[in-house]
Structure formats: structure tokens, C-alpha cells
PDB file of N, CA, C and O in Angstrom:
ATOM      1  N   ASP A 232       0.877  30.467  11.298  1.00  0.00           N
ATOM      2  CA  ASP A 232       0.482  31.267  10.149  1.00  0.00           C
ATOM      3  C   ASP A 232       0.338  30.340   8.948  1.00  0.00           C
ATOM      4  O   ASP A 232       1.285  29.679   8.535  1.00  0.00           O
ATOM      5  N   SER A 233      -0.857  30.297   8.374  1.00  0.00           N
ATOM      6  CA  SER A 233      -1.112  29.401   7.251  1.00  0.00           C
ATOM      7  C   SER A 233      -0.425  29.856   5.972  1.00  0.00           C
ATOM      8  O   SER A 233      -0.332  29.102   5.018  1.00  0.00           O
ATOM      9  N   GLY A 234       0.090  31.084   5.928  1.00  0.00           N
ATOM     10  CA  GLY A 234       0.799  31.563   4.753  1.00  0.00           C
ATOM     11  C   GLY A 234       2.296  31.311   4.806  1.00  0.00           C
ATOM     12  O   GLY A 234       3.031  31.759   3.940  1.00  0.00           O
ATOM     13  N   ASN A 235       2.770  30.603   5.806  1.00  0.00           N
ATOM     14  CA  ASN A 235       4.190  30.353   5.975  1.00  0.00           C
ATOM     15  C   ASN A 235       4.565  29.041   5.279  1.00  0.00           C
ATOM     16  O   ASN A 235       4.210  27.954   5.748  1.00  0.00           O
ATOM     17  N   PRO A 236       5.319  29.099   4.143  1.00  0.00           N
ATOM     18  CA  PRO A 236       5.669  27.871   3.422  1.00  0.00           C
ATOM     19  C   PRO A 236       6.535  26.923   4.226  1.00  0.00           C
ATOM     20  O   PRO A 236       6.597  25.736   3.921  1.00  0.00           O
ATOM     21  N   ALA A 237       7.196  27.393   5.263  1.00  0.00           N
ATOM     22  CA  ALA A 237       8.019  26.508   6.095  1.00  0.00           C
ATOM     23  C   ALA A 237       7.156  25.525   6.868  1.00  0.00           C
ATOM     24  O   ALA A 237       7.652  24.517   7.366  1.00  0.00           O
ATOM     25  N   LEU A 238       5.856  25.801   6.975  1.00  0.00           N
ATOM     26  CA  LEU A 238       4.943  24.916   7.690  1.00  0.00           C
ATOM     27  C   LEU A 238       4.178  23.980   6.750  1.00  0.00           C
ATOM     28  O   LEU A 238       3.398  23.150   7.212  1.00  0.00           O
ATOM     29  N   ASP A 239       4.397  24.097   5.439  1.00  0.00           N
ATOM     30  CA  ASP A 239       3.714  23.222   4.480  1.00  0.00           C
ATOM     31  C   ASP A 239       4.154  21.782   4.681  1.00  0.00           C
ATOM     32  O   ASP A 239       5.328  21.498   4.914  1.00  0.00           O
ATOM     33  N   ARG A 240       3.216  20.862   4.557  1.00  0.00           N
ATOM     34  CA  ARG A 240       3.507  19.436   4.712  1.00  0.00           C
ATOM     35  C   ARG A 240       3.314  18.725   3.375  1.00  0.00           C
ATOM     36  O   ARG A 240       2.437  19.068   2.600  1.00  0.00           O
ATOM     37  N   TYR A 241       4.134  17.730   3.141  1.00  0.00           N
ATOM     38  CA  TYR A 241       4.092  16.963   1.904  1.00  0.00           C
ATOM     39  C   TYR A 241       4.243  15.484   2.233  1.00  0.00           C
ATOM     40  O   TYR A 241       4.963  15.126   3.160  1.00  0.00           O
ATOM     41  N   GLU A 242       3.586  14.654   1.436  1.00  0.00           N
ATOM     42  CA  GLU A 242       3.834  13.218   1.554  1.00  0.00           C
ATOM     43  C   GLU A 242       4.894  12.863   0.532  1.00  0.00           C
ATOM     44  O   GLU A 242       4.741  13.121  -0.662  1.00  0.00           O
ATOM     45  N   ALA A 243       5.992  12.304   1.001  1.00  0.00           N
ATOM     46  CA  ALA A 243       7.099  11.944   0.120  1.00  0.00           C
ATOM     47  C   ALA A 243       6.657  10.820  -0.818  1.00  0.00           C
ATOM     48  O   ALA A 243       5.721  10.078  -0.526  1.00  0.00           O
ATOM     49  N   GLY A 244       7.343  10.709  -1.946  1.00  0.00           N
ATOM     50  CA  GLY A 244       7.050   9.650  -2.901  1.00  0.00           C
ATOM     51  C   GLY A 244       7.071   8.286  -2.233  1.00  0.00           C
ATOM     52  O   GLY A 244       7.855   8.030  -1.323  1.00  0.00           O
ATOM     53  N   PHE A 245       6.199   7.405  -2.671  1.00  0.00           N
ATOM     54  CA  PHE A 245       6.026   6.124  -2.008  1.00  0.00           C
ATOM     55  C   PHE A 245       5.880   5.032  -3.059  1.00  0.00           C
ATOM     56  O   PHE A 245       5.038   5.128  -3.945  1.00  0.00           O
ATOM     57  N   ASP A 246       6.720   4.023  -2.995  1.00  0.00           N
ATOM     58  CA  ASP A 246       6.622   2.867  -3.875  1.00  0.00           C
ATOM     59  C   ASP A 246       6.082   1.699  -3.069  1.00  0.00           C
ATOM     60  O   ASP A 246       6.450   1.502  -1.915  1.00  0.00           O
ATOM     61  N   GLN A 247       5.206   0.944  -3.720  1.00  0.00           N
ATOM     62  CA  GLN A 247       4.605  -0.196  -3.044  1.00  0.00           C
ATOM     63  C   GLN A 247       4.525  -1.340  -4.039  1.00  0.00           C
ATOM     64  O   GLN A 247       4.066  -1.157  -5.159  1.00  0.00           O
ATOM     65  N   LEU A 248       4.959  -2.520  -3.637  1.00  0.00           N
ATOM     66  CA  LEU A 248       4.885  -3.700  -4.494  1.00  0.00           C
ATOM     67  C   LEU A 248       3.707  -4.558  -4.065  1.00  0.00           C
ATOM     68  O   LEU A 248       3.632  -4.991  -2.913  1.00  0.00           O
ATOM     69  N   ASP A 249       2.766  -4.743  -4.998  1.00  0.00           N
ATOM     70  CA  ASP A 249       1.605  -5.589  -4.775  1.00  0.00           C
ATOM     71  C   ASP A 249       1.653  -6.739  -5.777  1.00  0.00           C
ATOM     72  O   ASP A 249       2.228  -6.611  -6.858  1.00  0.00           O
ATOM     73  N   ALA A 250       1.043  -7.854  -5.429  1.00  0.00           N
ATOM     74  CA  ALA A 250       0.981  -8.989  -6.350  1.00  0.00           C
ATOM     75  C   ALA A 250      -0.317  -9.753  -6.123  1.00  0.00           C
ATOM     76  O   ALA A 250      -0.855  -9.779  -5.015  1.00  0.00           O
ATOM     77  N   GLN A 251      -0.803 -10.365  -7.213  1.00  0.00           N
ATOM     78  CA  GLN A 251      -2.013 -11.173  -7.124  1.00  0.00           C
ATOM     79  C   GLN A 251      -1.855 -12.380  -8.042  1.00  0.00           C
ATOM     80  O   GLN A 251      -1.381 -12.247  -9.172  1.00  0.00           O
ATOM     81  N   ILE A 252      -2.234 -13.537  -7.541  1.00  0.00           N
ATOM     82  CA  ILE A 252      -2.183 -14.768  -8.323  1.00  0.00           C
ATOM     83  C   ILE A 252      -3.561 -15.419  -8.256  1.00  0.00           C
ATOM     84  O   ILE A 252      -4.147 -15.550  -7.175  1.00  0.00           O
ATOM     85  N   ARG A 253      -4.066 -15.796  -9.435  1.00  0.00           N
ATOM     86  CA  ARG A 253      -5.328 -16.530  -9.515  1.00  0.00           C
ATOM     87  C   ARG A 253      -5.060 -17.852 -10.214  1.00  0.00           C
ATOM     88  O   ARG A 253      -4.306 -17.905 -11.173  1.00  0.00           O
ATOM     89  N   TYR A 254      -5.671 -18.893  -9.704  1.00  0.00           N
ATOM     90  CA  TYR A 254      -5.487 -20.216 -10.301  1.00  0.00           C
ATOM     91  C   TYR A 254      -6.847 -20.874 -10.447  1.00  0.00           C
ATOM     92  O   TYR A 254      -7.585 -21.021  -9.459  1.00  0.00           O
ATOM     93  N   ASN A 255      -7.187 -21.248 -11.672  1.00  0.00           N
ATOM     94  CA  ASN A 255      -8.457 -21.922 -11.939  1.00  0.00           C
ATOM     95  C   ASN A 255      -8.296 -23.417 -11.700  1.00  0.00           C
ATOM     96  O   ASN A 255      -7.591 -24.102 -12.447  1.00  0.00           O
ATOM     97  N   ILE A 256      -8.942 -23.896 -10.662  1.00  0.00           N
ATOM     98  CA  ILE A 256      -8.937 -25.328 -10.376  1.00  0.00           C
ATOM     99  C   ILE A 256      -9.834 -26.052 -11.376  1.00  0.00           C
ATOM    100  O   ILE A 256      -9.511 -27.126 -11.849  1.00  0.00           O
ATOM    101  N   SER A 257     -10.956 -25.430 -11.693  1.00  0.00           N
ATOM    102  CA  SER A 257     -11.900 -25.942 -12.685  1.00  0.00           C
ATOM    103  C   SER A 257     -12.604 -24.738 -13.303  1.00  0.00           C
ATOM    104  O   SER A 257     -12.277 -23.594 -12.987  1.00  0.00           O
ATOM    105  N   ASP A 258     -13.585 -24.997 -14.157  1.00  0.00           N
ATOM    106  CA  ASP A 258     -14.350 -23.893 -14.750  1.00  0.00           C
ATOM    107  C   ASP A 258     -15.155 -23.141 -13.707  1.00  0.00           C
ATOM    108  O   ASP A 258     -15.537 -21.992 -13.914  1.00  0.00           O
ATOM    109  N   ASN A 259     -15.412 -23.764 -12.569  1.00  0.00           N
ATOM    110  CA  ASN A 259     -16.278 -23.165 -11.549  1.00  0.00           C
ATOM    111  C   ASN A 259     -15.567 -22.760 -10.268  1.00  0.00           C
ATOM    112  O   ASN A 259     -16.164 -22.130  -9.406  1.00  0.00           O
ATOM    113  N   ILE A 260     -14.310 -23.135 -10.096  1.00  0.00           N
ATOM    114  CA  ILE A 260     -13.605 -22.866  -8.831  1.00  0.00           C
ATOM    115  C   ILE A 260     -12.271 -22.173  -9.129  1.00  0.00           C
ATOM    116  O   ILE A 260     -11.502 -22.634  -9.978  1.00  0.00           O
ATOM    117  N   GLN A 261     -12.015 -21.076  -8.411  1.00  0.00           N
ATOM    118  CA  GLN A 261     -10.784 -20.314  -8.594  1.00  0.00           C
ATOM    119  C   GLN A 261     -10.170 -19.986  -7.234  1.00  0.00           C
ATOM    120  O   GLN A 261     -10.869 -19.569  -6.314  1.00  0.00           O
ATOM    121  N   LEU A 262      -8.857 -20.195  -7.108  1.00  0.00           N
ATOM    122  CA  LEU A 262      -8.114 -19.797  -5.905  1.00  0.00           C
ATOM    123  C   LEU A 262      -7.506 -18.421  -6.137  1.00  0.00           C
ATOM    124  O   LEU A 262      -7.085 -18.104  -7.256  1.00  0.00           O
ATOM    125  N   LEU A 263      -7.404 -17.622  -5.079  1.00  0.00           N
ATOM    126  CA  LEU A 263      -6.846 -16.284  -5.165  1.00  0.00           C
ATOM    127  C   LEU A 263      -5.862 -16.076  -4.018  1.00  0.00           C
ATOM    128  O   LEU A 263      -6.180 -16.361  -2.858  1.00  0.00           O
ATOM    129  N   LEU A 264      -4.669 -15.600  -4.333  1.00  0.00           N
ATOM    130  CA  LEU A 264      -3.682 -15.173  -3.341  1.00  0.00           C
ATOM    131  C   LEU A 264      -3.288 -13.742  -3.680  1.00  0.00           C
ATOM    132  O   LEU A 264      -3.022 -13.423  -4.846  1.00  0.00           O
ATOM    133  N   GLU A 265      -3.252 -12.867  -2.684  1.00  0.00           N
ATOM    134  CA  GLU A 265      -2.920 -11.465  -2.925  1.00  0.00           C
ATOM    135  C   GLU A 265      -2.047 -10.939  -1.798  1.00  0.00           C
ATOM    136  O   GLU A 265      -2.257 -11.274  -0.633  1.00  0.00           O
ATOM    137  N   GLY A 266      -1.064 -10.128  -2.152  1.00  0.00           N
ATOM    138  CA  GLY A 266      -0.218  -9.456  -1.181  1.00  0.00           C
ATOM    139  C   GLY A 266      -0.103  -7.985  -1.521  1.00  0.00           C
ATOM    140  O   GLY A 266       0.048  -7.630  -2.687  1.00  0.00           O
ATOM    141  N   ARG A 267      -0.170  -7.124  -0.523  1.00  0.00           N
ATOM    142  CA  ARG A 267      -0.020  -5.666  -0.720  1.00  0.00           C
ATOM    143  C   ARG A 267       1.124  -5.167   0.147  1.00  0.00           C
ATOM    144  O   ARG A 267       1.295  -5.600   1.268  1.00  0.00           O
ATOM    145  N   ASN A 268       1.897  -4.253  -0.416  1.00  0.00           N
ATOM    146  CA  ASN A 268       3.074  -3.683   0.248  1.00  0.00           C
ATOM    147  C   ASN A 268       3.999  -4.807   0.728  1.00  0.00           C
ATOM    148  O   ASN A 268       4.444  -4.833   1.873  1.00  0.00           O
ATOM    149  N   ILE A 269       4.280  -5.729  -0.181  1.00  0.00           N
ATOM    150  CA  ILE A 269       5.059  -6.926   0.132  1.00  0.00           C
ATOM    151  C   ILE A 269       6.434  -6.581   0.709  1.00  0.00           C
ATOM    152  O   ILE A 269       6.951  -7.290   1.574  1.00  0.00           O
ATOM    153  N   LEU A 270       7.042  -5.497   0.255  1.00  0.00           N
ATOM    154  CA  LEU A 270       8.374  -5.117   0.727  1.00  0.00           C
ATOM    155  C   LEU A 270       8.337  -4.277   1.999  1.00  0.00           C
ATOM    156  O   LEU A 270       9.366  -3.823   2.482  1.00  0.00           O
ATOM    157  N   ASN A 271       7.116  -4.042   2.544  1.00  0.00           N
ATOM    158  CA  ASN A 271       6.940  -3.326   3.811  1.00  0.00           C
ATOM    159  C   ASN A 271       7.544  -1.917   3.775  1.00  0.00           C
ATOM    160  O   ASN A 271       8.233  -1.502   4.707  1.00  0.00           O
ATOM    161  N   ASN A 272       7.308  -1.182   2.696  1.00  0.00           N
ATOM    162  CA  ASN A 272       7.826   0.188   2.584  1.00  0.00           C
ATOM    163  C   ASN A 272       7.066   1.123   3.509  1.00  0.00           C
ATOM    164  O   ASN A 272       5.891   0.926   3.802  1.00  0.00           O
ATOM    165  N   LYS A 273       7.745   2.157   3.950  1.00  0.00           N
ATOM    166  CA  LYS A 273       7.176   3.140   4.867  1.00  0.00           C
ATOM    167  C   LYS A 273       6.749   4.391   4.098  1.00  0.00           C
ATOM    168  O   LYS A 273       7.311   4.715   3.067  1.00  0.00           O
ATOM    169  N   ARG A 274       5.767   5.101   4.637  1.00  0.00           N
ATOM    170  CA  ARG A 274       5.337   6.386   4.073  1.00  0.00           C
ATOM    171  C   ARG A 274       5.877   7.503   4.956  1.00  0.00           C
ATOM    172  O   ARG A 274       5.775   7.441   6.177  1.00  0.00           O
ATOM    173  N   LEU A 275       6.423   8.526   4.323  1.00  0.00           N
ATOM    174  CA  LEU A 275       7.017   9.639   5.058  1.00  0.00           C
ATOM    175  C   LEU A 275       6.229  10.910   4.821  1.00  0.00           C
ATOM    176  O   LEU A 275       5.880  11.240   3.689  1.00  0.00           O
ATOM    177  N   LEU A 276       5.947  11.636   5.877  1.00  0.00           N
ATOM    178  CA  LEU A 276       5.339  12.957   5.791  1.00  0.00           C
ATOM    179  C   LEU A 276       6.424  13.959   6.157  1.00  0.00           C
ATOM    180  O   LEU A 276       7.018  13.868   7.238  1.00  0.00           O
ATOM    181  N   VAL A 277       6.721  14.871   5.234  1.00  0.00           N
ATOM    182  CA  VAL A 277       7.798  15.833   5.447  1.00  0.00           C
ATOM    183  C   VAL A 277       7.227  17.238   5.482  1.00  0.00           C
ATOM    184  O   VAL A 277       6.099  17.487   5.080  1.00  0.00           O
ATOM    185  N   GLN A 278       8.032  18.161   5.965  1.00  0.00           N
ATOM    186  CA  GLN A 278       7.585  19.543   6.134  1.00  0.00           C
ATOM    187  C   GLN A 278       8.731  20.476   5.811  1.00  0.00           C
ATOM    188  O   GLN A 278       9.901  20.119   5.938  1.00  0.00           O
ATOM    189  N   GLY A 279       8.391  21.686   5.393  1.00  0.00           N
ATOM    190  CA  GLY A 279       9.395  22.723   5.232  1.00  0.00           C
ATOM    191  C   GLY A 279       9.640  23.124   3.792  1.00  0.00           C
ATOM    192  O   GLY A 279       9.146  22.509   2.853  1.00  0.00           O
ATOM    193  N   LEU A 280      10.439  24.173   3.626  1.00  0.00           N
ATOM    194  CA  LEU A 280      10.707  24.734   2.304  1.00  0.00           C
ATOM    195  C   LEU A 280      11.383  23.728   1.386  1.00  0.00           C
ATOM    196  O   LEU A 280      11.062  23.632   0.207  1.00  0.00           O
ATOM    197  N   ASN A 281      12.315  22.970   1.884  1.00  0.00           N
ATOM    198  CA  ASN A 281      13.030  21.987   1.073  1.00  0.00           C
ATOM    199  C   ASN A 281      12.528  20.564   1.325  1.00  0.00           C
ATOM    200  O   ASN A 281      13.161  19.607   0.896  1.00  0.00           O
ATOM    201  N   GLN A 282      11.428  20.446   2.029  1.00  0.00           N
ATOM    202  CA  GLN A 282      10.813  19.161   2.363  1.00  0.00           C
ATOM    203  C   GLN A 282      11.818  18.233   3.053  1.00  0.00           C
ATOM    204  O   GLN A 282      11.799  17.034   2.867  1.00  0.00           O
ATOM    205  N   GLY A 283      12.710  18.831   3.847  1.00  0.00           N
ATOM    206  CA  GLY A 283      13.760  18.053   4.490  1.00  0.00           C
ATOM    207  C   GLY A 283      13.494  17.707   5.937  1.00  0.00           C
ATOM    208  O   GLY A 283      14.258  16.976   6.548  1.00  0.00           O
ATOM    209  N   ASP A 284      12.419  18.240   6.501  1.00  0.00           N
ATOM    210  CA  ASP A 284      12.112  17.970   7.905  1.00  0.00           C
ATOM    211  C   ASP A 284      11.069  16.863   7.988  1.00  0.00           C
ATOM    212  O   ASP A 284       9.963  16.996   7.478  1.00  0.00           O
ATOM    213  N   PHE A 285      11.427  15.754   8.616  1.00  0.00           N
ATOM    214  CA  PHE A 285      10.476  14.653   8.762  1.00  0.00           C
ATOM    215  C   PHE A 285       9.446  14.999   9.822  1.00  0.00           C
ATOM    216  O   PHE A 285       9.781  15.468  10.902  1.00  0.00           O
ATOM    217  N   ARG A 286       8.190  14.743   9.518  1.00  0.00           N
ATOM    218  CA  ARG A 286       7.115  14.934  10.478  1.00  0.00           C
ATOM    219  C   ARG A 286       6.636  13.596  11.025  1.00  0.00           C
ATOM    220  O   ARG A 286       6.431  13.444  12.215  1.00  0.00           O
ATOM    221  N   GLU A 287       6.419  12.657  10.118  1.00  0.00           N
ATOM    222  CA  GLU A 287       5.875  11.367  10.518  1.00  0.00           C
ATOM    223  C   GLU A 287       6.462  10.274   9.647  1.00  0.00           C
ATOM    224  O   GLU A 287       6.783  10.499   8.486  1.00  0.00           O
ATOM    225  N   VAL A 288       6.569   9.107  10.215  1.00  0.00           N
ATOM    226  CA  VAL A 288       6.898   7.901   9.460  1.00  0.00           C
ATOM    227  C   VAL A 288       5.772   6.914   9.746  1.00  0.00           C
ATOM    228  O   VAL A 288       5.540   6.553  10.895  1.00  0.00           O
ATOM    229  N   ASN A 289       5.029   6.542   8.711  1.00  0.00           N
ATOM    230  CA  ASN A 289       3.915   5.612   8.863  1.00  0.00           C
ATOM    231  C   ASN A 289       4.309   4.260   8.306  1.00  0.00           C
ATOM    232  O   ASN A 289       4.685   4.151   7.148  1.00  0.00           O
ATOM    233  N   GLU A 290       4.195   3.244   9.122  1.00  0.00           N
ATOM    234  CA  GLU A 290       4.534   1.895   8.702  1.00  0.00           C
ATOM    235  C   GLU A 290       3.285   1.034   8.842  1.00  0.00           C
ATOM    236  O   GLU A 290       2.846   0.717   9.948  1.00  0.00           O
ATOM    237  N   TYR A 291       2.691   0.702   7.691  1.00  0.00           N
ATOM    238  CA  TYR A 291       1.450  -0.059   7.690  1.00  0.00           C
ATOM    239  C   TYR A 291       1.692  -1.559   7.579  1.00  0.00           C
ATOM    240  O   TYR A 291       0.806  -2.346   7.833  1.00  0.00           O
ATOM    241  N   GLY A 292       2.888  -1.952   7.171  1.00  0.00           N
ATOM    242  CA  GLY A 292       3.207  -3.366   7.041  1.00  0.00           C
ATOM    243  C   GLY A 292       2.612  -3.981   5.794  1.00  0.00           C
ATOM    244  O   GLY A 292       1.891  -3.350   5.036  1.00  0.00           O
ATOM    245  N   ALA A 293       2.954  -5.225   5.590  1.00  0.00           N
ATOM    246  CA  ALA A 293       2.441  -5.979   4.458  1.00  0.00           C
ATOM    247  C   ALA A 293       1.112  -6.633   4.839  1.00  0.00           C
ATOM    248  O   ALA A 293       0.867  -6.934   6.005  1.00  0.00           O
ATOM    249  N   SER A 294       0.254  -6.840   3.845  1.00  0.00           N
ATOM    250  CA  SER A 294      -1.031  -7.504   4.052  1.00  0.00           C
ATOM    251  C   SER A 294      -1.168  -8.627   3.037  1.00  0.00           C
ATOM    252  O   SER A 294      -0.772  -8.473   1.887  1.00  0.00           O
ATOM    253  N   TYR A 295      -1.764  -9.732   3.466  1.00  0.00           N
ATOM    254  CA  TYR A 295      -1.937 -10.890   2.592  1.00  0.00           C
ATOM    255  C   TYR A 295      -3.359 -11.415   2.712  1.00  0.00           C
ATOM    256  O   TYR A 295      -3.946 -11.381   3.799  1.00  0.00           O
ATOM    257  N   TRP A 296      -3.897 -11.870   1.583  1.00  0.00           N
ATOM    258  CA  TRP A 296      -5.234 -12.457   1.547  1.00  0.00           C
ATOM    259  C   TRP A 296      -5.189 -13.735   0.739  1.00  0.00           C
ATOM    260  O   TRP A 296      -4.387 -13.873  -0.195  1.00  0.00           O
ATOM    261  N   ALA A 297      -6.095 -14.641   1.073  1.00  0.00           N
ATOM    262  CA  ALA A 297      -6.298 -15.854   0.294  1.00  0.00           C
ATOM    263  C   ALA A 297      -7.806 -16.067   0.189  1.00  0.00           C
ATOM    264  O   ALA A 297      -8.570 -15.719   1.106  1.00  0.00           O
ATOM    265  N   GLY A 298      -8.233 -16.584  -0.943  1.00  0.00           N
ATOM    266  CA  GLY A 298      -9.664 -16.804  -1.107  1.00  0.00           C
ATOM    267  C   GLY A 298      -9.962 -17.837  -2.168  1.00  0.00           C
ATOM    268  O   GLY A 298      -9.096 -18.254  -2.943  1.00  0.00           O
ATOM    269  N   VAL A 299     -11.211 -18.228  -2.175  1.00  0.00           N
ATOM    270  CA  VAL A 299     -11.724 -19.172  -3.155  1.00  0.00           C
ATOM    271  C   VAL A 299     -13.013 -18.585  -3.693  1.00  0.00           C
ATOM    272  O   VAL A 299     -13.846 -18.073  -2.932  1.00  0.00           O
ATOM    273  N   SER A 300     -13.193 -18.622  -5.012  1.00  0.00           N
ATOM    274  CA  SER A 300     -14.458 -18.175  -5.589  1.00  0.00           C
ATOM    275  C   SER A 300     -15.107 -19.336  -6.343  1.00  0.00           C
ATOM    276  O   SER A 300     -14.419 -20.175  -6.921  1.00  0.00           O
ATOM    277  N   PHE A 301     -16.437 -19.364  -6.283  1.00  0.00           N
ATOM    278  CA  PHE A 301     -17.218 -20.427  -6.921  1.00  0.00           C
ATOM    279  C   PHE A 301     -18.183 -19.782  -7.913  1.00  0.00           C
ATOM    280  O   PHE A 301     -18.747 -18.730  -7.635  1.00  0.00           O
ATOM    281  N   ARG A 302     -18.371 -20.417  -9.037  1.00  0.00           N
ATOM    282  CA  ARG A 302     -19.395 -20.000 -10.005  1.00  0.00           C
ATOM    283  C   ARG A 302     -20.426 -21.118 -10.120  1.00  0.00           C
ATOM    284  O   ARG A 302     -20.072 -22.285 -10.190  1.00  0.00           O
ATOM    285  N   PHE A 303     -21.692 -20.712 -10.131  1.00  0.00           N
ATOM    286  CA  PHE A 303     -22.764 -21.701 -10.241  1.00  0.00           C
ATOM    287  C   PHE A 303     -23.396 -21.631 -11.606  1.00  0.00           C
ATOM    288  O   PHE A 303     -23.429 -20.664 -12.263  1.00  0.00           O
TER     289      PHE A 303
END
């Protein structure tokens, strides 16, 4: 029954730490380092009147990138 609040689903609050560092080697060359979800926090999907029933735990892990940009 779609009118039953006990079946409502919610995504619990989620904190994520991201960081980005850019370093100019010269006027034309820049290095980039980036990390997302560095602390590897999980996302929780909860259900029910008091949002106390866990439905899912999603763990996406941390992601990291490195790059170089050039200007001509």
C-alpha cells in the first residue's frame, strides 16, 4: 500500500570529504590531484515511521584522480 508510512524510504544523512590540489608548474602547465569520499563513508537507505529500519548500505569507496593540463 503506497499510503502506508511504514513503507516510506529515506536516505540517511551522508557526509563526504573531498579534496583537490592544483599546482602550477609554469604559466602553461598545471598538475591536478583530486580525491572524493576520502574517508570511505557509507550511504544508508532506511525505512519506516522512525527511519530505524535499514534497507540498504551502499559503499562506493574512495576515488582518486591525477591529471595535467596544458595551455597554448
